[in-house]
mmCIF file of C-alpha atoms in Angstrom:
data_model
loop_
_atom_site.group_PDB
_atom_site.id
_atom_site.type_symbol
_atom_site.label_atom_id
_atom_site.label_comp_id
_atom_site.label_asym_id
_atom_site.label_seq_id
_atom_site.Cartn_x
_atom_site.Cartn_y
_atom_site.Cartn_z
ATOM 1 C CA MET T 19 77.084 106.688 76.007
ATOM 2 C CA LEU T 20 79.229 108.911 78.182
ATOM 3 C CA THR T 21 79.347 111.462 75.417
ATOM 4 C CA LEU T 22 75.567 111.401 75.246
ATOM 5 C CA PHE T 23 75.329 111.932 78.993
ATOM 6 C CA ALA T 24 77.815 114.781 78.870
ATOM 7 C CA ASP T 25 75.922 116.378 75.969
ATOM 8 C CA TRP T 26 72.625 116.061 77.795
ATOM 9 C CA PHE T 27 74.031 117.385 81.072
ATOM 10 C CA THR T 28 75.726 120.428 79.582
ATOM 11 C CA TYR T 29 73.400 121.474 76.802
ATOM 12 C CA THR T 30 69.995 120.317 78.061
ATOM 13 C CA LEU T 31 70.134 120.317 81.830
ATOM 14 C CA LEU T 32 72.255 123.413 82.306
ATOM 15 C CA ARG T 33 70.931 125.035 79.086
ATOM 16 C CA LEU T 34 74.325 126.369 78.200
ATOM 17 C CA PRO T 35 74.992 127.612 74.711
ATOM 18 C CA LYS T 36 77.039 125.342 72.483
ATOM 19 C CA GLY T 37 80.494 126.546 71.540
ATOM 20 C CA HIS T 38 80.886 128.857 74.468
ATOM 21 C CA LEU T 39 84.138 128.516 76.402
ATOM 22 C CA ILE T 40 82.597 127.798 79.813
ATOM 23 C CA THR T 41 80.224 125.303 78.228
ATOM 24 C CA GLU T 42 83.054 123.430 76.604
ATOM 25 C CA ALA T 43 85.012 123.382 79.846
ATOM 26 C CA ILE T 44 82.036 121.931 81.727
ATOM 27 C CA HIS T 45 81.380 119.428 78.982
ATOM 28 C CA PHE T 46 84.973 118.267 79.142
ATOM 29 C CA PHE T 47 84.727 117.937 82.903
ATOM 30 C CA VAL T 48 81.481 115.955 82.881
ATOM 31 C CA TYR T 49 82.772 113.651 80.171
ATOM 32 C CA ASP T 50 86.317 113.078 81.404
ATOM 33 C CA ILE T 51 85.731 112.361 85.066
ATOM 34 C CA PRO T 52 83.261 109.482 84.566
ATOM 35 C CA LYS T 53 85.451 108.140 81.775
ATOM 36 C CA ILE T 54 88.567 108.009 83.945
ATOM 37 C CA TYR T 55 86.685 106.670 86.969
ATOM 38 C CA LEU T 56 85.251 103.895 84.838
ATOM 39 C CA LEU T 57 88.672 102.989 83.421
ATOM 40 C CA LEU T 58 90.144 103.128 86.904
ATOM 41 C CA VAL T 59 87.614 100.727 88.409
ATOM 42 C CA VAL T 60 87.814 98.231 85.541
ATOM 43 C CA ILE T 61 91.590 98.157 85.110
ATOM 44 C CA VAL T 62 92.499 98.258 88.796
ATOM 45 C CA PHE T 63 90.084 95.383 89.376
ATOM 46 C CA VAL T 64 91.578 93.288 86.586
ATOM 47 C CA VAL T 65 95.136 93.913 87.775
ATOM 48 C CA ALA T 66 94.195 93.214 91.392
ATOM 49 C CA MET T 67 92.704 89.893 90.296
ATOM 50 C CA LEU T 68 95.883 88.966 88.411
ATOM 51 C CA ARG T 69 97.914 89.966 91.413
ATOM 52 C CA THR T 70 96.181 87.481 93.705
ATOM 53 C CA TRP T 71 97.938 84.797 91.665
ATOM 54 C CA ILE T 72 101.391 86.368 91.925
ATOM 55 C CA PRO T 73 102.289 87.182 95.537
ATOM 56 C CA ALA T 74 105.766 88.505 96.429
ATOM 57 C CA GLU T 75 106.891 85.003 97.280
ATOM 58 C CA LYS T 76 106.123 83.732 93.795
ATOM 59 C CA ILE T 77 107.863 86.701 92.154
ATOM 60 C CA LYS T 78 110.945 85.843 94.150
ATOM 61 C CA ARG T 79 110.822 82.218 93.052
ATOM 62 C CA LEU T 80 110.433 83.316 89.434
ATOM 63 C CA LEU T 81 113.519 85.525 89.635
ATOM 64 C CA VAL T 82 115.921 83.356 91.590
ATOM 65 C CA HIS T 83 119.050 82.446 89.623
ATOM 66 C CA ARG T 84 117.760 84.079 86.486
ATOM 67 C CA HIS T 85 120.429 85.328 84.231
ATOM 68 C CA GLN T 86 120.836 88.750 82.811
ATOM 69 C CA PHE T 87 118.410 90.190 80.303
ATOM 70 C CA ILE T 88 115.706 87.555 80.769
ATOM 71 C CA GLY T 89 115.819 88.109 84.510
ATOM 72 C CA ASN T 90 115.846 91.881 84.078
ATOM 73 C CA ILE T 91 113.000 91.859 81.592
ATOM 74 C CA LEU T 92 110.936 89.574 83.789
ATOM 75 C CA ALA T 93 111.686 91.616 86.915
ATOM 76 C CA ALA T 94 110.772 94.908 85.257
ATOM 77 C CA SER T 95 107.528 93.484 83.852
ATOM 78 C CA LEU T 96 106.523 91.989 87.184
ATOM 79 C CA GLY T 97 107.219 95.399 88.704
ATOM 80 C CA ILE T 98 104.258 96.805 86.756
ATOM 81 C CA PHE T 99 101.833 94.551 88.571
ATOM 82 C CA THR T 100 103.246 95.052 92.021
ATOM 83 C CA PRO T 101 102.044 98.016 93.961
ATOM 84 C CA PHE T 102 104.999 99.620 95.593
ATOM 85 C CA CYS T 103 104.715 100.604 99.159
ATOM 86 C CA THR T 104 107.953 102.094 100.460
ATOM 87 C CA CYS T 105 107.513 100.059 103.617
ATOM 88 C CA SER T 106 107.912 96.842 101.614
ATOM 89 C CA ALA T 107 111.048 97.976 99.782
ATOM 90 C CA ILE T 108 113.555 96.763 102.359
ATOM 91 C CA PRO T 109 111.980 93.396 103.160
ATOM 92 C CA MET T 110 111.629 92.736 99.445
ATOM 93 C CA PHE T 111 115.186 93.780 98.708
ATOM 94 C CA ILE T 112 116.588 91.567 101.462
ATOM 95 C CA GLY T 113 114.289 88.695 100.584
ATOM 96 C CA PHE T 114 115.354 88.848 96.929
ATOM 97 C CA VAL T 115 119.090 89.191 97.525
ATOM 98 C CA GLU T 116 119.084 86.577 100.278
ATOM 99 C CA SER T 117 117.429 83.945 98.151
ATOM 100 C CA GLY T 118 119.797 84.422 95.238
ATOM 101 C CA VAL T 119 118.027 86.853 92.924
ATOM 102 C CA PRO T 120 120.945 88.622 91.166
ATOM 103 C CA LEU T 121 121.522 92.200 92.328
ATOM 104 C CA GLY T 122 120.899 93.715 88.897
ATOM 105 C CA VAL T 123 117.625 91.820 88.536
ATOM 106 C CA THR T 124 116.535 93.035 91.968
ATOM 107 C CA PHE T 125 117.246 96.594 90.845
ATOM 108 C CA SER T 126 115.203 96.209 87.680
ATOM 109 C CA PHE T 127 112.284 95.326 89.912
ATOM 110 C CA LEU T 128 113.039 98.165 92.318
ATOM 111 C CA VAL T 129 113.046 100.722 89.489
ATOM 112 C CA ALA T 130 109.942 99.484 87.680
ATOM 113 C CA SER T 131 107.740 98.923 90.689
ATOM 114 C CA PRO T 132 107.148 102.522 91.842
ATOM 115 C CA MET T 133 107.472 104.091 88.385
ATOM 116 C CA ILE T 134 105.006 102.012 86.422
ATOM 117 C CA ASN T 135 101.723 100.732 87.696
ATOM 118 C CA GLU T 136 98.191 100.293 86.513
ATOM 119 C CA VAL T 137 96.924 103.455 88.165
ATOM 120 C CA ALA T 138 99.508 105.605 86.407
ATOM 121 C CA MET T 139 98.588 103.889 83.163
ATOM 122 C CA VAL T 140 94.876 104.637 83.543
ATOM 123 C CA LEU T 141 95.460 108.246 84.465
ATOM 124 C CA LEU T 142 97.874 108.875 81.622
ATOM 125 C CA TRP T 143 95.459 107.160 79.275
ATOM 126 C CA GLY T 144 92.527 109.240 80.468
ATOM 127 C CA LEU T 145 94.316 112.581 80.452
ATOM 128 C CA PHE T 146 96.895 112.266 77.683
ATOM 129 C CA GLY T 147 95.618 109.456 75.489
ATOM 130 C CA ALA T 148 96.684 105.883 74.801
ATOM 131 C CA ARG T 149 99.836 106.823 72.926
ATOM 132 C CA VAL T 150 101.368 108.667 75.878
ATOM 133 C CA ALA T 151 100.330 105.936 78.327
ATOM 134 C CA LEU T 152 101.979 103.221 76.232
ATOM 135 C CA LEU T 153 105.086 105.314 75.662
ATOM 136 C CA TYR T 154 105.423 105.892 79.378
ATOM 137 C CA VAL T 155 105.144 102.189 80.152
ATOM 138 C CA GLY T 156 107.503 101.143 77.359
ATOM 139 C CA VAL T 157 110.152 103.659 78.263
ATOM 140 C CA GLY T 158 109.794 102.962 81.986
ATOM 141 C CA LEU T 159 110.383 99.266 81.314
ATOM 142 C CA LEU T 160 113.399 100.076 79.194
ATOM 143 C CA ILE T 161 114.963 102.212 81.920
ATOM 144 C CA ALA T 162 114.328 99.524 84.540
ATOM 145 C CA ILE T 163 115.851 96.797 82.359
ATOM 146 C CA VAL T 164 118.906 98.770 81.252
ATOM 147 C CA SER T 165 119.622 100.114 84.758
ATOM 148 C CA GLY T 166 119.545 96.564 86.120
ATOM 149 C CA VAL T 167 121.861 95.283 83.407
ATOM 150 C CA ILE T 168 124.347 98.098 84.053
ATOM 151 C CA ILE T 169 124.324 97.443 87.799
ATOM 152 C CA THR T 170 125.021 93.755 87.112
ATOM 153 C CA GLN T 171 127.931 94.689 84.847
ATOM 154 C CA LEU T 172 129.456 96.881 87.540
ATOM 155 C CA HIS T 173 129.624 93.914 89.971
ATOM 156 C CA MET T 174 128.594 95.928 92.988
ATOM 157 C CA GLU T 175 127.549 93.089 95.277
ATOM 158 C CA LYS T 176 130.098 94.161 97.870
ATOM 159 C CA TYR T 177 128.400 97.533 98.200
ATOM 160 C CA VAL T 178 125.324 96.024 99.734
ATOM 161 C CA GLU T 179 125.430 96.515 103.514
ATOM 162 C CA ASP T 180 127.126 93.465 105.018
ATOM 163 C CA TYR T 181 124.391 92.662 107.485
ATOM 164 C CA VAL T 182 122.013 92.000 104.599
ATOM 165 C CA TYR T 183 123.917 88.855 103.736
ATOM 166 C CA MET T 184 123.888 87.770 107.356
ATOM 167 C CA ILE T 185 120.166 87.996 107.932
ATOM 168 C CA LYS T 186 118.522 84.658 108.295
ATOM 169 C CA VAL T 187 115.364 84.666 106.283
ATOM 170 C CA GLY T 188 112.778 82.425 107.831
ATOM 171 C CA ALA T 189 110.912 79.849 105.852
ATOM 172 C CA ALA T 190 108.111 81.644 104.131
ATOM 173 C CA ALA T 191 104.692 80.880 105.392
ATOM 174 C CA GLY T 192 102.439 80.020 102.505
ATOM 175 C CA ASP T 193 99.332 82.138 102.315
ATOM 176 C CA ALA T 194 96.110 80.286 102.825
ATOM 177 C CA PRO T 195 94.723 79.078 99.483
ATOM 178 C CA MET T 196 92.129 81.462 98.058
ATOM 179 C CA THR T 197 88.879 80.546 96.430
ATOM 180 C CA PHE T 198 87.737 82.458 93.383
ATOM 181 C CA LYS T 199 85.258 84.307 95.552
ATOM 182 C CA ASP T 200 88.038 85.335 97.970
ATOM 183 C CA ARG T 201 89.979 86.751 95.049
ATOM 184 C CA VAL T 202 87.016 88.764 93.814
ATOM 185 C CA VAL T 203 86.263 90.089 97.291
ATOM 186 C CA ALA T 204 89.887 91.025 97.961
ATOM 187 C CA SER T 205 90.279 92.677 94.548
ATOM 188 C CA TRP T 206 87.064 94.606 94.918
ATOM 189 C CA ARG T 207 88.172 95.923 98.271
ATOM 190 C CA TYR T 208 91.488 96.945 96.761
ATOM 191 C CA VAL T 209 89.610 98.873 94.061
ATOM 192 C CA GLY T 210 87.795 100.711 96.858
ATOM 193 C CA GLU T 211 91.071 101.482 98.631
ATOM 194 C CA ILE T 212 92.687 102.852 95.455
ATOM 195 C CA PHE T 213 89.584 104.673 94.290
ATOM 196 C CA ARG T 214 89.199 106.589 97.540
ATOM 197 C CA LYS T 215 92.851 107.562 97.346
ATOM 198 C CA VAL T 216 92.978 108.510 93.672
ATOM 199 C CA ALA T 217 89.537 109.925 92.904
ATOM 200 C CA PRO T 218 90.194 113.398 94.360
ATOM 201 C CA TRP T 219 93.449 113.683 92.416
ATOM 202 C CA VAL T 220 91.683 112.786 89.211
ATOM 203 C CA ALA T 221 89.147 115.510 89.829
ATOM 204 C CA VAL T 222 91.930 118.034 90.389
ATOM 205 C CA GLY T 223 93.763 116.902 87.269
ATOM 206 C CA VAL T 224 90.664 117.004 85.117
ATOM 207 C CA ALA T 225 89.626 120.362 86.553
ATOM 208 C CA ILE T 226 92.958 121.828 85.528
ATOM 209 C CA GLY T 227 92.622 120.175 82.159
ATOM 210 C CA ALA T 228 89.053 121.424 81.709
ATOM 211 C CA PHE T 229 90.006 124.932 82.666
ATOM 212 C CA ILE T 230 92.880 125.029 80.225
ATOM 213 C CA HIS T 231 90.870 123.237 77.567
ATOM 214 C CA GLY T 232 88.116 125.819 77.817
ATOM 215 C CA TYR T 233 90.248 128.890 78.209
ATOM 216 C CA ALA T 234 92.963 128.205 75.650
ATOM 217 C CA PRO T 235 96.436 127.868 77.121
ATOM 218 C CA GLU T 236 98.839 130.651 77.422
ATOM 219 C CA ASN T 237 102.063 128.898 76.498
ATOM 220 C CA PHE T 238 104.133 130.592 79.095
ATOM 221 C CA LEU T 239 106.062 127.471 80.082
ATOM 222 C CA ALA T 240 106.876 126.777 76.467
ATOM 223 C CA ARG T 241 108.603 130.100 76.304
ATOM 224 C CA TYR T 242 110.990 129.358 79.168
ATOM 225 C CA ALA T 243 111.218 125.576 79.223
ATOM 226 C CA GLY T 244 110.386 124.715 75.656
ATOM 227 C CA ARG T 245 112.113 122.466 73.201
ATOM 228 C CA ASP T 246 114.808 124.986 72.380
ATOM 229 C CA ASN T 247 116.000 125.246 75.960
ATOM 230 C CA PRO T 248 118.683 122.546 76.229
ATOM 231 C CA PHE T 249 118.629 122.595 80.036
ATOM 232 C CA ALA T 250 114.877 122.155 80.481
ATOM 233 C CA VAL T 251 114.941 118.353 80.849
ATOM 234 C CA LEU T 252 117.931 118.505 83.174
ATOM 235 C CA ILE T 253 116.208 121.038 85.400
ATOM 236 C CA ALA T 254 112.919 119.121 85.376
ATOM 237 C CA VAL T 255 114.700 115.934 86.470
ATOM 238 C CA ALA T 256 116.773 117.747 89.094
ATOM 239 C CA ILE T 257 113.599 119.193 90.579
ATOM 240 C CA GLY T 258 111.762 115.882 90.324
ATOM 241 C CA ILE T 259 114.267 113.610 92.063
ATOM 242 C CA PRO T 260 114.011 114.933 95.625
ATOM 243 C CA LEU T 261 110.232 115.352 95.332
ATOM 244 C CA TYR T 262 108.204 112.421 96.428
ATOM 245 C CA SER T 263 104.807 111.445 95.255
ATOM 246 C CA ASN T 264 103.140 108.367 93.956
ATOM 247 C CA ALA T 265 102.081 108.379 90.324
ATOM 248 C CA GLU T 266 98.502 109.305 91.273
ATOM 249 C CA GLY T 267 99.496 112.454 93.081
ATOM 250 C CA VAL T 268 101.879 113.815 90.495
ATOM 251 C CA ILE T 269 99.599 113.448 87.496
ATOM 252 C CA PRO T 270 97.519 116.618 88.055
ATOM 253 C CA VAL T 271 100.759 118.575 88.264
ATOM 254 C CA VAL T 272 102.080 116.884 85.149
ATOM 255 C CA GLN T 273 98.834 117.598 83.343
ATOM 256 C CA ALA T 274 99.113 121.273 84.232
ATOM 257 C CA LEU T 275 102.746 121.519 83.123
ATOM 258 C CA TRP T 276 101.997 119.852 79.832
ATOM 259 C CA ALA T 277 98.920 121.949 79.168
ATOM 260 C CA LYS T 278 100.962 125.059 79.816
ATOM 261 C CA GLY T 279 103.279 124.127 77.000
ATOM 262 C CA LEU T 280 105.995 121.975 78.532
ATOM 263 C CA PRO T 281 107.114 119.515 75.828
ATOM 264 C CA LEU T 282 106.074 115.889 76.312
ATOM 265 C CA GLY T 283 109.595 114.540 76.835
ATOM 266 C CA THR T 284 110.309 117.031 79.587
ATOM 267 C CA THR T 285 106.915 116.322 81.166
ATOM 268 C CA LEU T 286 107.389 112.538 81.207
ATOM 269 C CA ALA T 287 110.958 112.880 82.478
ATOM 270 C CA PHE T 288 109.675 114.990 85.348
ATOM 271 C CA MET T 289 107.020 112.427 86.199
ATOM 272 C CA MET T 290 109.517 109.554 86.094
ATOM 273 C CA ALA T 291 111.963 111.430 88.303
ATOM 274 C CA VAL T 292 109.261 112.119 90.879
ATOM 275 C CA THR T 293 107.938 108.559 91.004
ATOM 276 C CA GLY T 294 111.070 106.541 90.271
ATOM 277 C CA LEU T 295 113.544 108.303 92.522
ATOM 278 C CA SER T 296 112.689 110.038 95.737
ATOM 279 C CA MET T 297 114.216 111.271 98.958
ATOM 280 C CA PRO T 298 112.287 108.976 101.342
ATOM 281 C CA GLU T 299 113.079 105.981 99.139
ATOM 282 C CA MET T 300 116.786 106.814 99.161
ATOM 283 C CA ILE T 301 116.826 107.206 102.927
ATOM 284 C CA ILE T 302 115.206 103.797 103.247
ATOM 285 C CA LEU T 303 117.494 102.185 100.684
ATOM 286 C CA ARG T 304 120.539 103.651 102.414
ATOM 287 C CA ARG T 305 119.858 101.122 105.177
ATOM 288 C CA VAL T 306 120.708 98.256 102.827
ATOM 289 C CA LEU T 307 123.003 99.903 100.276
ATOM 290 C CA LYS T 308 126.395 101.436 100.862
ATOM 291 C CA PRO T 309 126.675 105.034 99.585
ATOM 292 C CA ARG T 310 128.522 104.002 96.446
ATOM 293 C CA LEU T 311 125.829 101.615 95.253
ATOM 294 C CA LEU T 312 123.084 104.046 96.219
ATOM 295 C CA ALA T 313 124.809 106.794 94.217
ATOM 296 C CA THR T 314 125.249 104.456 91.259
ATOM 297 C CA PHE T 315 121.566 103.544 91.403
ATOM 298 C CA ILE T 316 120.499 107.195 91.419
ATOM 299 C CA GLY T 317 123.021 108.042 88.714
ATOM 300 C CA VAL T 318 122.045 105.254 86.336
ATOM 301 C CA VAL T 319 118.310 105.779 86.675
ATOM 302 C CA GLY T 320 118.663 109.564 86.571
ATOM 303 C CA VAL T 321 120.704 109.467 83.380
ATOM 304 C CA GLY T 322 118.199 107.023 81.860
ATOM 305 C CA ILE T 323 115.367 109.436 82.566
ATOM 306 C CA LEU T 324 117.345 112.336 81.085
ATOM 307 C CA ILE T 325 117.981 110.417 77.876
ATOM 308 C CA VAL T 326 114.304 109.572 77.606
ATOM 309 C CA GLY T 327 113.333 113.196 78.093
ATOM 310 C CA TYR T 328 115.678 114.471 75.407
ATOM 311 C CA PHE T 329 114.798 111.641 73.061
ATOM 312 C CA PHE T 330 111.075 112.345 73.200
ATOM 313 C CA ASN T 331 111.547 116.062 72.833
ATOM 314 C CA TRP T 332 113.615 115.386 69.774
ATOM 315 C CA VAL T 333 111.391 112.737 68.169
ATOM 316 C CA LEU T 334 107.891 113.963 68.962
ATOM 317 C CA MET W 6 97.558 85.530 122.830
ATOM 318 C CA ARG W 7 100.362 87.557 121.298
ATOM 319 C CA ILE W 8 99.647 89.473 118.112
ATOM 320 C CA GLU W 9 102.471 91.010 116.111
ATOM 321 C CA ILE W 10 102.104 93.558 113.334
ATOM 322 C CA LEU W 11 105.147 93.485 111.054
ATOM 323 C CA GLY W 12 105.922 96.669 109.173
ATOM 324 C CA SER W 13 107.873 99.846 109.304
ATOM 325 C CA GLY W 14 105.108 102.084 110.526
ATOM 326 C CA CYS W 15 103.548 103.010 107.188
ATOM 327 C CA ALA W 16 99.902 104.005 106.778
ATOM 328 C CA ARG W 17 98.864 100.528 105.716
ATOM 329 C CA CYS W 18 100.479 98.996 108.801
ATOM 330 C CA HIS W 19 98.471 101.333 111.042
ATOM 331 C CA GLY W 20 95.365 100.325 109.113
ATOM 332 C CA LEU W 21 95.995 96.688 109.923
ATOM 333 C CA GLU W 22 96.626 97.455 113.566
ATOM 334 C CA ALA W 23 93.397 99.445 113.822
ATOM 335 C CA SER W 24 91.442 96.520 112.342
ATOM 336 C CA VAL W 25 93.013 94.094 114.782
ATOM 337 C CA ARG W 26 92.160 96.316 117.734
ATOM 338 C CA LYS W 27 88.579 96.663 116.546
ATOM 339 C CA ALA W 28 88.327 92.910 116.054
ATOM 340 C CA LEU W 29 89.577 92.258 119.585
ATOM 341 C CA GLU W 30 87.046 94.737 120.884
ATOM 342 C CA MET W 31 84.228 92.992 119.004
ATOM 343 C CA LEU W 32 85.336 89.661 120.383
ATOM 344 C CA GLY W 33 85.761 91.070 123.875
ATOM 345 C CA LYS W 34 89.191 89.524 123.876
ATOM 346 C CA ASP W 35 92.396 90.748 125.395
ATOM 347 C CA ALA W 36 95.681 90.271 123.631
ATOM 348 C CA GLU W 37 99.119 91.738 123.566
ATOM 349 C CA ILE W 38 99.716 93.737 120.380
ATOM 350 C CA VAL W 39 103.319 94.325 119.368
ATOM 351 C CA ASP W 40 104.573 96.465 116.492
ATOM 352 C CA VAL W 41 107.599 94.801 114.964
ATOM 353 C CA THR W 42 109.666 97.298 113.000
ATOM 354 C CA ASP W 43 113.084 95.699 113.262
ATOM 355 C CA ILE W 44 114.071 94.390 109.865
ATOM 356 C CA GLN W 45 115.992 91.386 111.215
ATOM 357 C CA GLN W 46 112.971 90.253 113.197
ATOM 358 C CA ILE W 47 110.669 90.829 110.227
ATOM 359 C CA MET W 48 112.877 88.810 107.908
ATOM 360 C CA ALA W 49 113.041 85.985 110.424
ATOM 361 C CA TYR W 50 109.378 85.383 109.605
ATOM 362 C CA GLY W 51 110.210 85.108 105.908
ATOM 363 C CA VAL W 52 107.651 87.690 104.768
ATOM 364 C CA MET W 53 108.378 90.294 102.123
ATOM 365 C CA ALA W 54 105.114 92.142 101.749
ATOM 366 C CA MET W 55 104.174 94.576 104.468
ATOM 367 C CA PRO W 56 102.165 94.778 106.622
ATOM 368 C CA ALA W 57 102.020 91.235 107.953
ATOM 369 C CA LEU W 58 99.955 89.788 110.767
ATOM 370 C CA VAL W 59 101.547 87.248 113.090
ATOM 371 C CA ILE W 60 99.577 85.499 115.822
ATOM 372 C CA ASP W 61 101.440 83.462 118.409
ATOM 373 C CA GLY W 62 104.490 83.260 116.188
ATOM 374 C CA LYS W 63 102.591 82.128 113.087
ATOM 375 C CA VAL W 64 102.324 84.295 109.958
ATOM 376 C CA ILE W 65 98.631 84.697 109.150
ATOM 377 C CA THR W 66 98.689 87.192 106.271
ATOM 378 C CA ALA W 67 101.255 89.302 104.443
ATOM 379 C CA GLY W 68 100.809 92.433 102.350
ATOM 380 C CA LYS W 69 97.162 92.840 103.210
ATOM 381 C CA VAL W 70 95.215 95.348 105.238
ATOM 382 C CA LEU W 71 92.504 93.179 106.735
ATOM 383 C CA SER W 72 89.053 94.515 107.482
ATOM 384 C CA PRO W 73 87.984 94.230 111.137
ATOM 385 C CA GLU W 74 85.738 91.318 110.084
ATOM 386 C CA GLU W 75 88.636 89.444 108.508
ATOM 387 C CA ALA W 76 90.887 90.195 111.458
ATOM 388 C CA LYS W 77 88.176 88.744 113.699
ATOM 389 C CA LYS W 78 88.113 85.569 111.639
ATOM 390 C CA ALA W 79 91.905 85.333 111.736
ATOM 391 C CA ILE W 80 91.995 85.748 115.514
ATOM 392 C CA VAL W 81 89.230 83.202 116.071
ATOM 393 C CA GLY W 82 90.941 80.803 113.644
ATOM 394 C CA ALA W 83 94.273 81.168 115.418
ATOM 395 C CA SER W 84 92.893 80.585 118.875
ATOM 396 C CA ALA W 85 90.974 77.474 117.831
#
């Protein structure tokens, strides 16, 4: 149906000749934007609904005293459904550690939460296709799980700031029970909140895509940062770590890099570095982690992202 | 009435505060609004999701940016 609309809009309404470059670019634009917006509304709504059943408090209860692997896998998977707001990072960290969630499990959650979420999934799906979206999620989960397991193995509990263990966490107030209607209303409002925030970025991303789609890419990035440059992934990750953006904001950039010939592994590694590790997040985490643990966290996740980048460049 | 907004000053926390102020205006009510950014104080309430709304020492919501309408309901409910 969307294809029909796009056909009608481009060829009939604007009377543009078929096969012409500008026509194809416009067609792409008219088709892709509604498609992504539609996906965005549907998927964000579904995830928001699910989320009303799993508040932070319940996640904590699910993770308390879990052992390795199972705990890490569960934590990383739950991280997908939790929107990550840097302002909640510290309270969540303290709440988890305080109530007996193992440190490594807490880290699995901390890595997965900002890196993978439903909005990133929709955008990757819309702009790069299902295969890339699923790869991103799968690999993100893997990094979150493995990083958590490594941090557990290193027994770094003593490198959490001492005051964290001293904080008295009050008894959690249970949220008022929600009716089904409450859930729908709250989820719908969340869709609005996300949509307003993401919609402009999607337009930018698609515009870049449409432009490049119509005007055939000049593979200038491929020449400098292509598969045969062994340092490309390293440089992409090094640039990405201090940068801060949520997944929504970085996707237009990622789309442009990819379209200009950056290999997929390098592109995904860059995106993961930007979303998964960032300067503001480190400054915030420094308040609860001693430098050694913070450095280990950055090191483990950073190396994980590097491996992923090289692996994809090699396999794909 | 003492209203506390728990959070570390992020955009969503300001959103909640704005809604609360609007709600008070609609109700023609006067209340003390306090921004709580100290982590020890926040944790004492046992909430993990920011921003949280606390009225007279009781946690009303956590992790939600209420609309002015909802904030109004919460304030009326708390003063009843």
